[in-house]
mmCIF file of N, CA and C in Angstrom:
data_model
loop_
_atom_site.group_PDB
_atom_site.id
_atom_site.type_symbol
_atom_site.label_atom_id
_atom_site.label_comp_id
_atom_site.label_asym_id
_atom_site.label_seq_id
_atom_site.Cartn_x
_atom_site.Cartn_y
_atom_site.Cartn_z
ATOM 1 N N UNK A 260 68.278 66.034 179.601
ATOM 2 C CA UNK A 260 69.479 65.255 179.027
ATOM 3 C C UNK A 260 69.424 64.997 177.548
ATOM 4 N N UNK A 261 70.087 64.835 177.077
ATOM 5 C CA UNK A 261 70.225 64.833 175.494
ATOM 6 C C UNK A 261 69.793 63.596 175.341
ATOM 7 N N UNK A 262 68.696 62.875 174.431
ATOM 8 C CA UNK A 262 68.888 61.674 174.254
ATOM 9 C C UNK A 262 69.782 61.252 172.980
ATOM 10 N N UNK A 263 70.152 59.937 173.712
ATOM 11 C CA UNK A 263 71.529 59.540 172.530
ATOM 12 C C UNK A 263 71.390 58.338 171.877
ATOM 13 N N UNK A 264 70.560 57.403 172.289
ATOM 14 C CA UNK A 264 70.435 56.054 172.103
ATOM 15 C C UNK A 264 69.871 55.240 173.473
ATOM 16 N N UNK A 265 70.418 54.325 173.716
ATOM 17 C CA UNK A 265 70.118 53.249 174.785
ATOM 18 C C UNK A 265 70.550 53.983 176.160
ATOM 19 N N UNK A 266 71.722 54.572 176.223
ATOM 20 C CA UNK A 266 72.242 55.686 177.355
ATOM 21 C C UNK A 266 71.858 57.079 176.888
ATOM 22 N N UNK A 267 71.604 58.031 177.946
ATOM 23 C CA UNK A 267 72.085 59.372 177.876
ATOM 24 C C UNK A 267 73.174 59.800 178.630
ATOM 25 N N UNK A 268 73.335 60.842 177.915
ATOM 26 C CA UNK A 268 74.674 61.578 178.943
ATOM 27 C C UNK A 268 74.429 61.674 180.034
ATOM 28 N N UNK A 269 75.276 61.673 181.269
ATOM 29 C CA UNK A 269 75.234 61.685 182.821
ATOM 30 C C UNK A 269 74.397 60.236 183.552
ATOM 31 N N UNK A 270 74.046 59.538 182.601
ATOM 32 C CA UNK A 270 73.671 58.419 183.364
ATOM 33 C C UNK A 270 74.911 57.224 184.168
ATOM 34 N N UNK A 271 74.269 56.968 184.959
ATOM 35 C CA UNK A 271 75.111 56.121 185.652
ATOM 36 C C UNK A 271 75.229 54.489 185.065
ATOM 37 N N UNK A 272 76.336 54.133 184.789
ATOM 38 C CA UNK A 272 76.400 52.694 184.126
ATOM 39 C C UNK A 272 77.104 51.733 185.057
ATOM 40 N N UNK A 273 77.277 50.395 184.811
ATOM 41 C CA UNK A 273 78.701 49.753 185.146
ATOM 42 C C UNK A 273 78.687 48.571 183.875
ATOM 43 N N UNK A 274 79.957 48.407 183.942
ATOM 44 C CA UNK A 274 80.727 47.591 183.346
ATOM 45 C C UNK A 274 80.655 46.023 183.516
ATOM 46 N N UNK A 275 80.072 45.269 182.429
ATOM 47 C CA UNK A 275 79.540 43.987 182.650
ATOM 48 C C UNK A 275 81.020 43.089 182.642
ATOM 49 N N UNK A 276 81.953 43.294 182.038
ATOM 50 C CA UNK A 276 82.768 42.558 181.844
ATOM 51 C C UNK A 276 84.130 43.354 182.304
ATOM 52 N N UNK A 277 85.537 42.760 182.469
ATOM 53 C CA UNK A 277 86.639 43.119 182.884
ATOM 54 C C UNK A 277 87.008 44.295 181.837
ATOM 55 N N UNK A 278 87.389 45.390 181.672
ATOM 56 C CA UNK A 278 88.028 46.173 180.629
ATOM 57 C C UNK A 278 89.195 46.115 179.934
ATOM 58 N N UNK A 279 90.140 46.149 179.038
ATOM 59 C CA UNK A 279 91.595 46.017 179.564
ATOM 60 C C UNK A 279 92.008 47.348 178.241
ATOM 61 N N UNK A 280 93.170 47.720 178.599
ATOM 62 C CA UNK A 280 93.564 48.788 177.302
ATOM 63 C C UNK A 280 94.409 47.655 176.452
ATOM 64 N N UNK A 281 93.745 48.141 174.862
ATOM 65 C CA UNK A 281 94.087 47.735 173.720
ATOM 66 C C UNK A 281 95.771 48.446 173.301
ATOM 67 N N UNK A 282 96.120 49.140 174.567
ATOM 68 C CA UNK A 282 97.480 49.786 174.084
ATOM 69 C C UNK A 282 97.226 51.153 173.655
ATOM 70 N N UNK A 283 96.063 51.790 173.123
ATOM 71 C CA UNK A 283 95.854 53.102 172.838
ATOM 72 C C UNK A 283 95.445 53.697 173.776
ATOM 73 N N UNK A 284 95.203 53.329 174.667
ATOM 74 C CA UNK A 284 94.622 54.144 176.030
ATOM 75 C C UNK A 284 95.264 55.139 176.565
ATOM 76 N N UNK A 285 95.445 56.322 176.730
ATOM 77 C CA UNK A 285 96.582 57.314 177.751
ATOM 78 C C UNK A 285 96.379 56.696 178.780
ATOM 79 N N UNK A 286 97.883 56.543 179.422
ATOM 80 C CA UNK A 286 97.664 56.159 180.958
ATOM 81 C C UNK A 286 98.042 54.998 181.026
ATOM 82 N N UNK A 287 97.819 54.184 180.101
ATOM 83 C CA UNK A 287 97.291 53.027 180.320
ATOM 84 C C UNK A 287 98.359 51.505 179.431
ATOM 85 N N UNK A 288 98.940 50.982 179.807
ATOM 86 C CA UNK A 288 99.515 50.355 179.137
ATOM 87 C C UNK A 288 98.869 49.008 178.697
ATOM 88 N N UNK A 289 99.337 48.507 177.678
ATOM 89 C CA UNK A 289 98.643 47.066 176.598
ATOM 90 C C UNK A 289 98.056 46.167 177.493
ATOM 91 N N UNK A 290 97.197 45.703 177.485
ATOM 92 C CA UNK A 290 96.650 44.871 178.257
ATOM 93 C C UNK A 290 96.490 44.987 179.911
ATOM 94 N N UNK A 291 96.586 46.252 180.390
ATOM 95 C CA UNK A 291 96.067 46.903 181.916
ATOM 96 C C UNK A 291 94.844 46.655 181.941
ATOM 97 N N UNK A 292 94.347 46.530 183.009
ATOM 98 C CA UNK A 292 93.010 46.458 183.177
ATOM 99 C C UNK A 292 92.419 47.989 183.838
ATOM 100 N N UNK A 293 91.687 48.435 182.889
ATOM 101 C CA UNK A 293 91.046 49.772 183.263
ATOM 102 C C UNK A 293 90.073 49.971 184.107
ATOM 103 N N UNK A 294 89.043 48.902 183.706
ATOM 104 C CA UNK A 294 87.893 48.532 184.639
ATOM 105 C C UNK A 294 87.056 47.326 184.599
ATOM 106 N N UNK A 295 87.180 46.977 186.396
ATOM 107 C CA UNK A 295 86.882 45.402 186.854
ATOM 108 C C UNK A 295 85.430 45.503 186.097
ATOM 109 N N UNK A 296 84.914 44.386 186.179
ATOM 110 C CA UNK A 296 83.106 43.738 185.795
ATOM 111 C C UNK A 296 82.996 44.260 187.181
ATOM 112 N N UNK A 297 81.451 45.469 187.050
ATOM 113 C CA UNK A 297 80.720 46.334 188.223
ATOM 114 C C UNK A 297 81.044 47.494 188.240
ATOM 115 N N UNK A 298 82.296 47.755 187.821
ATOM 116 C CA UNK A 298 82.860 49.204 188.378
ATOM 117 C C UNK A 298 81.548 50.062 187.719
ATOM 118 N N UNK A 299 81.526 51.217 188.525
ATOM 119 C CA UNK A 299 80.511 52.076 188.187
ATOM 120 C C UNK A 299 81.294 53.413 187.365
ATOM 121 N N UNK A 300 80.105 54.071 186.698
ATOM 122 C CA UNK A 300 80.758 55.068 185.638
ATOM 123 C C UNK A 300 79.828 55.706 185.135
ATOM 124 N N UNK A 301 79.991 56.819 184.655
ATOM 125 C CA UNK A 301 79.251 57.733 183.925
ATOM 126 C C UNK A 301 79.254 58.252 182.593
ATOM 127 N N UNK A 302 78.481 58.134 181.669
ATOM 128 C CA UNK A 302 78.483 58.352 180.261
ATOM 129 C C UNK A 302 78.484 60.053 179.883
ATOM 130 N N UNK A 303 79.938 60.060 179.586
ATOM 131 C CA UNK A 303 80.258 61.894 179.285
ATOM 132 C C UNK A 303 79.986 62.076 177.518
ATOM 133 N N UNK A 304 80.085 60.992 176.748
ATOM 134 C CA UNK A 304 79.711 61.491 175.087
ATOM 135 C C UNK A 304 79.278 60.005 174.459
ATOM 136 N N UNK A 305 78.408 60.305 173.882
ATOM 137 C CA UNK A 305 78.048 59.047 172.440
ATOM 138 C C UNK A 305 78.786 59.424 171.020
ATOM 139 N N UNK A 306 78.947 58.421 170.317
ATOM 140 C CA UNK A 306 79.026 58.638 168.976
ATOM 141 C C UNK A 306 78.902 57.063 168.077
ATOM 142 N N UNK A 307 79.898 56.878 167.341
ATOM 143 C CA UNK A 307 79.498 55.619 166.371
ATOM 144 C C UNK A 307 80.629 55.227 166.242
ATOM 145 N N UNK A 308 80.979 54.227 165.824
ATOM 146 C CA UNK A 308 82.107 53.382 165.030
ATOM 147 C C UNK A 308 82.353 54.019 163.923
ATOM 148 N N UNK A 309 83.382 54.505 163.526
ATOM 149 C CA UNK A 309 83.720 55.127 162.226
ATOM 150 C C UNK A 309 83.129 53.649 161.015
ATOM 151 N N UNK A 310 83.776 52.671 160.905
ATOM 152 C CA UNK A 310 83.446 51.714 159.754
ATOM 153 C C UNK A 310 82.177 51.167 159.993
ATOM 154 N N UNK A 311 81.551 51.330 160.925
ATOM 155 C CA UNK A 311 80.019 50.973 160.752
ATOM 156 C C UNK A 311 79.046 52.093 161.759
ATOM 157 N N UNK A 312 78.373 52.698 160.866
ATOM 158 C CA UNK A 312 77.914 54.346 161.660
ATOM 159 C C UNK A 312 76.502 53.484 162.453
ATOM 160 N N UNK A 313 76.190 52.576 162.095
ATOM 161 C CA UNK A 313 74.818 51.864 163.211
ATOM 162 C C UNK A 313 75.269 51.407 164.441
ATOM 163 N N UNK A 314 76.831 51.236 164.899
ATOM 164 C CA UNK A 314 77.508 50.725 166.238
ATOM 165 C C UNK A 314 77.472 51.629 166.887
ATOM 166 N N UNK A 315 76.837 52.173 167.857
ATOM 167 C CA UNK A 315 76.675 52.662 168.973
ATOM 168 C C UNK A 315 78.150 52.794 169.965
ATOM 169 N N UNK A 316 78.607 53.517 170.710
ATOM 170 C CA UNK A 316 80.138 53.805 171.253
ATOM 171 C C UNK A 316 79.708 54.621 172.462
ATOM 172 N N UNK A 317 80.025 54.426 173.185
ATOM 173 C CA UNK A 317 79.555 55.158 174.562
ATOM 174 C C UNK A 317 81.292 55.601 175.325
ATOM 175 N N UNK A 318 81.499 56.855 175.724
ATOM 176 C CA UNK A 318 82.575 57.270 176.468
ATOM 177 C C UNK A 318 82.311 57.178 177.579
ATOM 178 N N UNK A 319 82.677 56.432 178.651
ATOM 179 C CA UNK A 319 82.553 56.406 180.059
ATOM 180 C C UNK A 319 83.602 56.470 180.879
ATOM 181 N N UNK A 320 83.407 57.210 181.908
ATOM 182 C CA UNK A 320 84.647 57.720 182.901
ATOM 183 C C UNK A 320 84.317 56.653 184.071
ATOM 184 N N UNK A 321 85.061 55.537 184.178
ATOM 185 C CA UNK A 321 85.054 54.836 185.368
ATOM 186 C C UNK A 321 85.488 55.440 186.917
ATOM 187 N N UNK A 322 84.628 54.921 188.266
ATOM 188 C CA UNK A 322 85.630 55.457 189.481
ATOM 189 C C UNK A 322 86.657 54.308 189.463
ATOM 190 N N UNK A 323 87.621 55.017 189.741
ATOM 191 C CA UNK A 323 88.968 54.033 190.346
ATOM 192 C C UNK A 323 88.879 53.595 191.289
ATOM 193 N N UNK A 324 89.735 53.192 192.231
ATOM 194 C CA UNK A 324 89.831 52.723 193.864
ATOM 195 C C UNK A 324 89.693 53.908 194.714
ATOM 196 N N UNK A 325 90.214 54.957 194.195
ATOM 197 C CA UNK A 325 90.172 56.372 195.093
ATOM 198 C C UNK A 325 88.738 56.937 195.200
ATOM 199 N N UNK A 326 87.562 56.466 193.817
ATOM 200 C CA UNK A 326 86.497 57.194 194.003
ATOM 201 C C UNK A 326 86.221 58.682 192.726
ATOM 202 N N UNK A 327 87.410 58.705 192.780
ATOM 203 C CA UNK A 327 87.716 59.528 191.482
ATOM 204 C C UNK A 327 87.264 59.113 189.869
ATOM 205 N N UNK A 328 86.875 59.699 188.875
ATOM 206 C CA UNK A 328 86.409 59.349 187.551
ATOM 207 C C UNK A 328 88.017 59.290 186.986
ATOM 208 N N UNK A 329 88.107 58.193 186.343
ATOM 209 C CA UNK A 329 89.380 58.048 185.517
ATOM 210 C C UNK A 329 89.163 58.617 184.184
ATOM 211 N N UNK A 330 89.730 58.827 183.413
ATOM 212 C CA UNK A 330 89.629 59.245 181.774
ATOM 213 C C UNK A 330 88.646 58.367 181.079
ATOM 214 N N UNK A 331 88.036 58.863 180.062
ATOM 215 C CA UNK A 331 87.283 58.191 179.452
ATOM 216 C C UNK A 331 87.551 56.809 178.410
ATOM 217 N N UNK A 332 86.691 56.118 178.676
ATOM 218 C CA UNK A 332 87.080 54.833 177.753
ATOM 219 C C UNK A 332 85.931 54.443 176.997
ATOM 220 N N UNK A 333 85.901 54.035 175.915
ATOM 221 C CA UNK A 333 85.103 53.874 175.054
ATOM 222 C C UNK A 333 84.488 52.264 175.198
ATOM 223 N N UNK A 334 83.090 52.152 174.956
ATOM 224 C CA UNK A 334 82.453 51.187 175.368
ATOM 225 C C UNK A 334 80.867 51.077 174.406
ATOM 226 N N UNK A 335 81.097 49.594 174.060
ATOM 227 C CA UNK A 335 80.220 49.258 173.196
ATOM 228 C C UNK A 335 78.932 48.828 174.544
ATOM 229 N N UNK A 336 77.491 49.040 173.813
ATOM 230 C CA UNK A 336 76.316 49.076 174.679
ATOM 231 C C UNK A 336 76.158 47.726 175.678
ATOM 232 N N UNK A 337 76.487 46.663 174.662
ATOM 233 C CA UNK A 337 76.614 45.452 175.302
ATOM 234 C C UNK A 337 77.715 45.063 176.545
ATOM 235 N N UNK A 338 78.464 46.058 176.480
ATOM 236 C CA UNK A 338 79.833 46.447 177.866
ATOM 237 C C UNK A 338 79.213 46.653 179.039
ATOM 238 N N UNK A 339 77.979 47.408 179.010
ATOM 239 C CA UNK A 339 77.567 48.366 179.993
ATOM 240 C C UNK A 339 76.107 48.081 180.419
ATOM 241 N N UNK A 340 75.826 48.362 182.093
ATOM 242 C CA UNK A 340 74.549 48.084 182.339
ATOM 243 C C UNK A 340 73.931 49.044 183.114
ATOM 244 N N UNK A 341 72.794 48.978 183.606
ATOM 245 C CA UNK A 341 72.050 49.852 184.279
ATOM 246 C C UNK A 341 71.564 49.080 185.278
ATOM 247 N N UNK A 342 72.012 47.887 185.605
ATOM 248 C CA UNK A 342 71.410 46.938 186.725
ATOM 249 C C UNK A 342 72.483 46.832 187.814
ATOM 250 N N UNK A 343 72.022 47.595 188.853
ATOM 251 C CA UNK A 343 72.778 47.446 190.094
ATOM 252 C C UNK A 343 72.681 45.883 190.812
ATOM 253 N N UNK A 344 71.752 45.194 190.850
ATOM 254 C CA UNK A 344 72.261 43.972 191.312
ATOM 255 C C UNK A 344 73.203 43.265 190.387
ATOM 256 N N UNK A 345 72.792 43.036 188.696
ATOM 257 C CA UNK A 345 73.756 42.606 188.057
ATOM 258 C C UNK A 345 74.979 42.990 188.338
ATOM 259 N N UNK A 346 75.606 44.183 188.474
ATOM 260 C CA UNK A 346 76.583 45.250 188.789
ATOM 261 C C UNK A 346 77.310 44.549 190.181
ATOM 262 N N UNK A 347 76.319 44.187 191.418
ATOM 263 C CA UNK A 347 76.412 43.811 192.345
ATOM 264 C C UNK A 347 77.068 42.373 192.377
ATOM 265 N N UNK A 348 76.425 41.904 191.596
ATOM 266 C CA UNK A 348 76.922 40.121 191.287
ATOM 267 C C UNK A 348 78.115 40.141 190.383
ATOM 268 N N UNK A 349 78.516 40.941 189.535
ATOM 269 C CA UNK A 349 79.842 40.966 188.869
ATOM 270 C C UNK A 349 80.926 41.307 189.701
ATOM 271 N N UNK A 350 80.650 42.390 190.828
ATOM 272 C CA UNK A 350 81.655 42.422 191.568
ATOM 273 C C UNK A 350 82.118 41.683 193.030
ATOM 274 N N UNK A 351 81.012 40.845 193.150
ATOM 275 C CA UNK A 351 81.130 39.816 193.957
ATOM 276 C C UNK A 351 81.890 38.808 193.447
ATOM 277 N N UNK A 352 81.952 38.538 192.078
ATOM 278 C CA UNK A 352 82.487 37.563 191.334
ATOM 279 C C UNK A 352 83.754 37.590 191.539
ATOM 280 N N UNK A 353 84.332 38.930 191.489
ATOM 281 C CA UNK A 353 85.812 39.023 191.519
ATOM 282 C C UNK A 353 86.449 39.070 192.902
#
């Protein structure tokens, strides 16, 4: 796997917080819940914020209720974790 920073392509990750559409995501209205805290996903691409090249951003496809992967969502490293125990507690809090 390609080493791209904190996470690698293909890594399983979980979102640390509820992620909502800012209105720019195809298929989601502004304010729609894209992934609830604790949702499992996979890193599919890596890049940087254009205005801040030092800021990493990961494209993650999160599982939907049907267990299928959704569209790629841009996430900052602090919005993700690989800690399954943390993810389980986040899901239980919902």
